[in-house]
Coordinates of C-alpha atoms and ligand atoms in Angstrom, one line a residue:
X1 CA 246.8 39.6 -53.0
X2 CA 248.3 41.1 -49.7
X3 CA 246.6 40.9 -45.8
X4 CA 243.7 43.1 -46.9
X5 CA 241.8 40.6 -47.7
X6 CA 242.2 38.2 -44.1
X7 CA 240.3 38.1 -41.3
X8 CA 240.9 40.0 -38.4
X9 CA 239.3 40.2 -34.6
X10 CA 237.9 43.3 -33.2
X11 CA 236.6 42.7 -30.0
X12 CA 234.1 40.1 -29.9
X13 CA 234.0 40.1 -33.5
X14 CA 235.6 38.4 -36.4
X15 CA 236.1 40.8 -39.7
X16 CA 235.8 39.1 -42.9
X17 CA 238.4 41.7 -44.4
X18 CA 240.9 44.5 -43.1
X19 CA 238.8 47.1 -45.0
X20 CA 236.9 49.2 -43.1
X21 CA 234.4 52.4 -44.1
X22 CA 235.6 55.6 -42.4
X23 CA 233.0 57.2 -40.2
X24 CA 231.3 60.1 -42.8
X25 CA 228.3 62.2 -41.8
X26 CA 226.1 62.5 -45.1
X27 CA 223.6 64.8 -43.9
X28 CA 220.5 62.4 -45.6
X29 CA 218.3 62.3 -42.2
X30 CA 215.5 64.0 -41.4
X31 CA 215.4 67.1 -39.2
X32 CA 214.2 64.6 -36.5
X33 CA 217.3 62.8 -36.6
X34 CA 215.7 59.9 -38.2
X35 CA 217.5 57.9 -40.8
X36 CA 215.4 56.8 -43.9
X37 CA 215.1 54.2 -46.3
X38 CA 218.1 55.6 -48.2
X39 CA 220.4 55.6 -45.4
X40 CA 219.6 52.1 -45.4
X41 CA 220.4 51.5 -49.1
X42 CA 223.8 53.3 -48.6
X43 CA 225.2 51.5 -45.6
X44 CA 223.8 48.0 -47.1
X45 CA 225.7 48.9 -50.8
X46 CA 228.8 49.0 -48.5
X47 CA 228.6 45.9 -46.6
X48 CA 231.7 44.3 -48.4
X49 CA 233.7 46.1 -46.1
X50 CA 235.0 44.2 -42.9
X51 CA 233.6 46.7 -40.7
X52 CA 231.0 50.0 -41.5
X53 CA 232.0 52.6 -38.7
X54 CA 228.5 54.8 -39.6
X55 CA 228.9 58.5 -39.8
X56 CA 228.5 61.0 -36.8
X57 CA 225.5 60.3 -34.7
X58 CA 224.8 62.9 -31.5
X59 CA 223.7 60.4 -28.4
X60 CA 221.9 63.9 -27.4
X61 CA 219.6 66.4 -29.0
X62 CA 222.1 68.8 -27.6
X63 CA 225.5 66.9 -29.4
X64 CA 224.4 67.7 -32.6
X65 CA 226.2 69.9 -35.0
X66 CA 224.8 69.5 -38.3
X67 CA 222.1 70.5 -40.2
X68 CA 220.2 66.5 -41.5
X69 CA 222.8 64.5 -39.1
X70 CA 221.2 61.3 -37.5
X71 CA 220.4 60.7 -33.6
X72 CA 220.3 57.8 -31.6
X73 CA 218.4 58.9 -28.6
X74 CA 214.3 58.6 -29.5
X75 CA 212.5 55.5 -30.0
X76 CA 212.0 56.5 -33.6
X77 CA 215.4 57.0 -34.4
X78 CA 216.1 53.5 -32.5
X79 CA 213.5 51.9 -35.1
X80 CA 215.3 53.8 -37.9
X81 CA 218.3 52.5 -37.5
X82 CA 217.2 48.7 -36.9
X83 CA 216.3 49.0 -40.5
X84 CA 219.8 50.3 -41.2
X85 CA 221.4 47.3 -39.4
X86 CA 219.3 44.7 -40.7
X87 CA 220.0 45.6 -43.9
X88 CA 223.8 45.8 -43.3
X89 CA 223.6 42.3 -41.8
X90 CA 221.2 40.7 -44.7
X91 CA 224.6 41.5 -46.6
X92 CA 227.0 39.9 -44.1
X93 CA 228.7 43.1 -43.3
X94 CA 229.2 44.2 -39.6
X95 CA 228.3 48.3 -38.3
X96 CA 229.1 50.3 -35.5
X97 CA 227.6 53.5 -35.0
X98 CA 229.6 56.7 -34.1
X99 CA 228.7 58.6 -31.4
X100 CA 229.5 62.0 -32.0
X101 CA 228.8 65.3 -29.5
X102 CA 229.8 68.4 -30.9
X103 CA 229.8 70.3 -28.1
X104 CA 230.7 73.8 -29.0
X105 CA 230.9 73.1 -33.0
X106 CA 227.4 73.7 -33.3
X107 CA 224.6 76.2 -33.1
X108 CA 221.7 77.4 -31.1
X109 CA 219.7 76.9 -34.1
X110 CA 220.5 73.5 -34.5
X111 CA 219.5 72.3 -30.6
X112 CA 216.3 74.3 -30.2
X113 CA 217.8 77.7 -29.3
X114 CA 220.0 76.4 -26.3
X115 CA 224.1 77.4 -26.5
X116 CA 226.4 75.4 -27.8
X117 CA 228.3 73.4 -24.7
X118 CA 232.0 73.0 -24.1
X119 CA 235.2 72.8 -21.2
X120 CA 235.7 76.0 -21.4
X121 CA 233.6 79.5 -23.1
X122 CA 236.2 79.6 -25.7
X123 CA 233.9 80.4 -29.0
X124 CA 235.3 78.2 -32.4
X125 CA 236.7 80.3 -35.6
X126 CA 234.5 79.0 -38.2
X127 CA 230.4 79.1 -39.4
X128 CA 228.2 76.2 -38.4
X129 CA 225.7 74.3 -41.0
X130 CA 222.7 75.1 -40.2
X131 CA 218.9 75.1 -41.4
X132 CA 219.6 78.6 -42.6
X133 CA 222.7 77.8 -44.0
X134 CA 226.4 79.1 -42.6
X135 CA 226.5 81.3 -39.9
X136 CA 229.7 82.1 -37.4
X137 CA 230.0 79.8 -34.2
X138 CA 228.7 81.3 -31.0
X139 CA 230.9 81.3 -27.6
X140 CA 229.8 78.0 -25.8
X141 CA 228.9 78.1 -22.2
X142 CA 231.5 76.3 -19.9
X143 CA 229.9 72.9 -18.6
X144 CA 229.4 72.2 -14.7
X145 CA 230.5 69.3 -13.4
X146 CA 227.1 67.5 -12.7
X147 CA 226.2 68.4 -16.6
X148 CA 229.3 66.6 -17.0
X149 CA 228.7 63.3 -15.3
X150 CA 225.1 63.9 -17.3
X151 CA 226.9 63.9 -20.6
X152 CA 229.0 61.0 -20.3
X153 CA 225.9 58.5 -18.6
X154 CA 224.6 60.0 -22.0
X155 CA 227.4 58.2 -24.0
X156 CA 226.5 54.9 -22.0
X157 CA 222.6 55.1 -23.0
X158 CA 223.6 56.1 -26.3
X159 CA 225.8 52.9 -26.8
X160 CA 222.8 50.6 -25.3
X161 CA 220.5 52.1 -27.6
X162 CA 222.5 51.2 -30.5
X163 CA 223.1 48.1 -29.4
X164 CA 219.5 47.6 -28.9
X165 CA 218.8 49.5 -32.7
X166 CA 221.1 46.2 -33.7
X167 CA 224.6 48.0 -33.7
X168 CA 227.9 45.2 -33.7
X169 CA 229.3 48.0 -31.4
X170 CA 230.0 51.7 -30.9
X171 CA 232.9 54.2 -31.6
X172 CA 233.2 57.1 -29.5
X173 CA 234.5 60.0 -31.6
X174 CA 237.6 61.6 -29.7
X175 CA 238.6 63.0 -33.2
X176 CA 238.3 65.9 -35.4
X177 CA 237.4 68.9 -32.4
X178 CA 234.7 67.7 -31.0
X179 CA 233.4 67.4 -27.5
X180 CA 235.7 64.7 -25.9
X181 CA 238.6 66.5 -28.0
X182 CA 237.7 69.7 -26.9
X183 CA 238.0 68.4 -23.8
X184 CA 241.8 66.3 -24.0
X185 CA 243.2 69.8 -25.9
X186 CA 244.8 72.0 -24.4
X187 CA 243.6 75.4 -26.2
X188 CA 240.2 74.6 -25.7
X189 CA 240.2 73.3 -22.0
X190 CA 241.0 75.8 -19.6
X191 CA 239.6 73.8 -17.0
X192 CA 240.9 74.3 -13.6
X193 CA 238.9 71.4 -11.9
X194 CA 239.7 67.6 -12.4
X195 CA 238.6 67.7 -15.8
X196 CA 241.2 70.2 -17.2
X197 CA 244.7 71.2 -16.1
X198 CA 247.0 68.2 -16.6
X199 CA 246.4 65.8 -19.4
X200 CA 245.4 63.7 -16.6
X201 CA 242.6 65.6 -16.5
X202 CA 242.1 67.1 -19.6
X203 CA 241.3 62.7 -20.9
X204 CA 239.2 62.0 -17.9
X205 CA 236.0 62.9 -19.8
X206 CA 236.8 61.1 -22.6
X207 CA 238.1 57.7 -20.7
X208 CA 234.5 58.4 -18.7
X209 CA 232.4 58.8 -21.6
X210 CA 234.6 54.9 -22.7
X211 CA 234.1 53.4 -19.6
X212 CA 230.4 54.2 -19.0
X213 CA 229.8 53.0 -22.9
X214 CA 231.9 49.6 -22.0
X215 CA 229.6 49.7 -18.7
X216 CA 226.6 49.1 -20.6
X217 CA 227.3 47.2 -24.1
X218 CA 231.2 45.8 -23.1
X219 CA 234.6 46.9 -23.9
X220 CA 235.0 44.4 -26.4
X221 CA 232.1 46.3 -28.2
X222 CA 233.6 49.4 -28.1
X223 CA 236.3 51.6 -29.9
X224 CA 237.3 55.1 -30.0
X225 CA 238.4 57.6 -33.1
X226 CA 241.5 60.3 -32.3
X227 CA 243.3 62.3 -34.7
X228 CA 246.4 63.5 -33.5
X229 CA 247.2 67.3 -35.0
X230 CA 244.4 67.3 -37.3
X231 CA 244.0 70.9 -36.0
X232 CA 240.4 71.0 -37.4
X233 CA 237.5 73.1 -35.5
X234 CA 240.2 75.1 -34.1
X235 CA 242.2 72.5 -31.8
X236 CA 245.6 73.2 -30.7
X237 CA 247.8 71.7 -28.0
X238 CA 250.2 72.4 -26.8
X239 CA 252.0 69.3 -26.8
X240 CA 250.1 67.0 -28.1
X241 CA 252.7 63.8 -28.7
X242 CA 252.5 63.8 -24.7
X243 CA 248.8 63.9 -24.7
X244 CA 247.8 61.1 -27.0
X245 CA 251.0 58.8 -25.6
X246 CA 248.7 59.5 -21.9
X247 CA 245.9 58.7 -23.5
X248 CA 246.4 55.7 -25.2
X249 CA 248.3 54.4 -22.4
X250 CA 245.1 54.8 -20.3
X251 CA 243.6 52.9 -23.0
X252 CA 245.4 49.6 -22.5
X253 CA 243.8 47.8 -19.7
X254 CA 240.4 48.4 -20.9
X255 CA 240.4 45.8 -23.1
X256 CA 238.5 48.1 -26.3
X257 CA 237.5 46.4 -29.9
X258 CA 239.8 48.6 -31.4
X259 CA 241.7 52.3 -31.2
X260 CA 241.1 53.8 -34.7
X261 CA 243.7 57.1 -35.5
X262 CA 243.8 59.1 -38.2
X263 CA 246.0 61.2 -39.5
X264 CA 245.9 64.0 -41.9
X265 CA 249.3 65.3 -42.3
X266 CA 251.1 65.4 -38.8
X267 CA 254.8 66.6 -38.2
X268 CA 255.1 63.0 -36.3
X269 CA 254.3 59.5 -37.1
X270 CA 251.8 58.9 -34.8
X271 CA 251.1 55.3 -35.9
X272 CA 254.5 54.6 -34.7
X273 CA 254.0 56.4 -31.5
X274 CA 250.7 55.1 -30.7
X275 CA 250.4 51.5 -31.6
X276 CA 253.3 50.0 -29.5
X277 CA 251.2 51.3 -26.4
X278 CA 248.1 49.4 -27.5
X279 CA 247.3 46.1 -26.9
X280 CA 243.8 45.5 -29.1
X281 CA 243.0 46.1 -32.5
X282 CA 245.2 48.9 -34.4
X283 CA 242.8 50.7 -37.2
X284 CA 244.7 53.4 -39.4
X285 CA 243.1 55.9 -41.8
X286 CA 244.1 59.1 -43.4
X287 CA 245.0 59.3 -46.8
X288 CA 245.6 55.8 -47.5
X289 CA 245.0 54.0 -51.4
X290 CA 245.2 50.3 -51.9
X291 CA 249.6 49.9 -51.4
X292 CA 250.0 52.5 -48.8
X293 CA 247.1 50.0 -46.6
X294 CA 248.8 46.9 -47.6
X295 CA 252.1 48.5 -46.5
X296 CA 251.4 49.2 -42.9
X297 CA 249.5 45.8 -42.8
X298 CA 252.5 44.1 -44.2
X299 CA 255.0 45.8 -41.8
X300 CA 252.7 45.1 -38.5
X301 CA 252.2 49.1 -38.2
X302 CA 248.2 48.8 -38.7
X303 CA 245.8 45.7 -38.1
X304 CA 243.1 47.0 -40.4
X305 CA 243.0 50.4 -42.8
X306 CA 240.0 52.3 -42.8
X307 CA 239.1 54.2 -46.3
X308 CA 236.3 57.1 -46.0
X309 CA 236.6 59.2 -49.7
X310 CA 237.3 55.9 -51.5
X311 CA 234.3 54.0 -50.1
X312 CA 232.1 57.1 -50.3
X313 CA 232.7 56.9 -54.1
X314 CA 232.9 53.2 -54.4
X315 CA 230.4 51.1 -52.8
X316 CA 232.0 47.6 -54.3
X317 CA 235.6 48.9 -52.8
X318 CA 236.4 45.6 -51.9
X319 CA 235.8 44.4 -55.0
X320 CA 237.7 46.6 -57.1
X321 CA 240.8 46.4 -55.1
X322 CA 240.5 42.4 -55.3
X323 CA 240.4 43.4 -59.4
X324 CA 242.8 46.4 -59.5
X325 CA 239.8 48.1 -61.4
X326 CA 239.8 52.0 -61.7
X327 CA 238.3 53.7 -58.4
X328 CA 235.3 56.3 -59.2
X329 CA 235.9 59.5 -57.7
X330 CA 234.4 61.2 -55.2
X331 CA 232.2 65.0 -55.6
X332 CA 232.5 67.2 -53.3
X333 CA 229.1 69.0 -54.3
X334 CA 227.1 66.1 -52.9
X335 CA 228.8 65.1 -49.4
X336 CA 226.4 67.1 -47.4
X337 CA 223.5 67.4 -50.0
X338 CA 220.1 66.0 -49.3
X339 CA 218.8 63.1 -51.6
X340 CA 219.9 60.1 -53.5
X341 CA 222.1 61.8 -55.6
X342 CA 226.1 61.3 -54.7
X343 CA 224.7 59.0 -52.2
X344 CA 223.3 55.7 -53.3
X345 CA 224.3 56.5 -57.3
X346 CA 227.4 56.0 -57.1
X347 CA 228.0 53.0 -59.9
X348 CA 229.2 49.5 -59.4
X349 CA 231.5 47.7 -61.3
X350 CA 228.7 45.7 -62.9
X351 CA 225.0 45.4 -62.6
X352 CA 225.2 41.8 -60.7
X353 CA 227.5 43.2 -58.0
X354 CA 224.8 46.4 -57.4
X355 CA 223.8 46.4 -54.1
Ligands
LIG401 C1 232.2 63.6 -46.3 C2 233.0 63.3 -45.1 C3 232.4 63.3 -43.9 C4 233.1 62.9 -42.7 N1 232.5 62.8 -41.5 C5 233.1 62.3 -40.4 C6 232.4 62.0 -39.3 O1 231.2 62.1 -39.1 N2 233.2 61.4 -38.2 C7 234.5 61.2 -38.3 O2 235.1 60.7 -37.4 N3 235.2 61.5 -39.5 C8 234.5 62.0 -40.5 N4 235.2 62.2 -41.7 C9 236.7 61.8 -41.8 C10 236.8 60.4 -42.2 O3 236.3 59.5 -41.2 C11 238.3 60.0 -42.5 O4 239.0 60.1 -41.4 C12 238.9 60.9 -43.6 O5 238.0 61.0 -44.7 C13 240.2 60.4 -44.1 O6 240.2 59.2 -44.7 P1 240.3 59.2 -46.4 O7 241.6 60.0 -46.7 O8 240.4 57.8 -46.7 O9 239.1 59.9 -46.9 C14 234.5 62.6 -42.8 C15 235.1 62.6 -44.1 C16 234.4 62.9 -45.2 C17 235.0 62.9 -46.6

């Protein structure tokens, strides 16, 4: 048995195990943003992992993207999600909750009519998910700076409110093309006031939207998502090696539970570029299985390896890895789907570890 199976500190916080549950938006909420009863049952058939990062959550009506995703910003969806974490905790695991703004990958028909918000009016190749199914992405209005300071007190409420809705912490989600990657990228930021131009200020929303989420819960309560190159939701750079080595260098004195990168197929190995500048908690994903994990463990180039398909499809992950036992395999048809099916049905190993 390799390091996957030690403890590890993140933050305040002590992980039973070095496996942890990719973020994944599921689309099971309600079109209230309200997490039910088999959200709960998901997230709680998963607590084996060292840490849960929970799928996308918009901190704001207006950061959603998706059609079902899950909010944290009413006092019903606060109440929702206490069920979610007292159920995660009743099985020893340990969740943080992903704060995801979309910004311009989304839809007026997903927040009430309004348009989509972003750096700059650059309109997204691509169709949004919405109630009324795919439909091309609109051109986003640029943001003024007041609406800017608004958004990133947002990110500070949100992470109190999760917190307060029993979270261990909260991720911000700087990955992937969203709002605060919209923002550090080039192609999308066309910015000429501080909050563009130089990577100086093309991460200033994104170290803000940190800093007032460490104001109000505590760095050591706190991580953050990138994904260097993913080049998903229309991101480009144009250099991004010397945007991310900015970024995480700004990262180091805030004293963060964790910087979490991953990687899906980049010309460069960020993981080698990126971790000697970081001083906390090192979490890799992208692509990994069982040996790849234990290899970076094993050569110091991760501190934990985070798994999203695999622990999609296998709730007792853990488990089978500790057994070598076949992994089931993840559909595709069911990621996004409403219901319990390709959610909670996943099987078990056997009926007394079912969860
Ligand atoms: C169904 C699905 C939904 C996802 N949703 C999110 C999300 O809400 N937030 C996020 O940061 N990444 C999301 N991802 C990406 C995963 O967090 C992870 O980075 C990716 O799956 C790569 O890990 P893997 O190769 O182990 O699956 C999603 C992935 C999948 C498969």
């Amino acid at each position: 048995m390799g390091q996957l199976f030690t403890s590890v500190s993140i933050g305040r916080h002590t992980l039973a195990n070095r496996l942890v549950m990719a973020p994944m938006t599921r689309s099971r909420a309600d079109d209230e943003g309200i997490p039910g009863d088999l959200v709960a049952q998901y997230y709680a058939q998963r607590a084996g992992a060292g840490l849960i990062i929970t799928e996308g959550v918009f901190p704001v009506a207006m950061g959603k993207g998706y059609v079902r995703t899950p909010g944290i910003e009413t006092d019903a969806q606060i109440a929702a999600w206490k069920k979610v974490t007292e159920a995660v905790h009743a099985k020893g695991g340990r969740i943080f909750m992903q704060l995801m703004h979309c910004g311009r990958i989304s839809h007026p028909s997903l927040i009430n009519g309004a348009t989509p918000v972003a750096p700059s009016a650059i309109k997204p190749e691509g169709q949004a998910w919405t109630p009324e199914g795919q439909v091309d992405y609109v051109t986003p209005r640029e943001l003024g700076l007041a609406e800017i300071t608004g958004i990133v007190n947002d990110y500070g409420q949100a992470a109190r409110r999760a917190i307060a809705a029993g979270f261990d912490g909260v991720e911000l989600h700087a990955a992937s093309g969203y709002l605060p990657e919209q923002f550090l990228s080039s192609g999308s930021n066309q910015r000429q006031d501080p909050y563009g131009g130089s990577v100086a200020g093309r991460a200033r929303f994104a170290l803000e939207a940190l800093a007032a989420m460490a104001a109000q819960v505590g760095a050591d309560r706190v991580g953050i998502k990138i994904s260097p190159e993913m080049n998903f939701n229309s991101i480009t750079d144009a250099a991004p090696q010397e945007t991310y080595t900015y970024m995480v260098e700004q990262l180091r004195d805030m004293n963060l539970a964790y910087l979490h990168v991953a990687l899906f197929g980049a010309g460069v190995d960020y993981h080698a570029l990126l971790r000697p500048r970081f001083n906390g908690a090192y979490l890799a994903g992208g692509g990994l299985d069982q040996a790849t994990a234990e290899a970076m463990l094993a050569d110091g180039r991760a501190d934990a390896a985070v798994f999203g398909g695999a622990f999609l499809a296998n709730p007792d992950l853990p488990v089978r890895f500790r057994q070598g036992a076949p992994l089931n395999t993840p559909d595709k048809n069911t990621f996004y789907s409403p219901g319990a099916q390709g959610y909670i049905d996943y099987p078990f190993l056997s009926a007394t570890s079912a969860g």
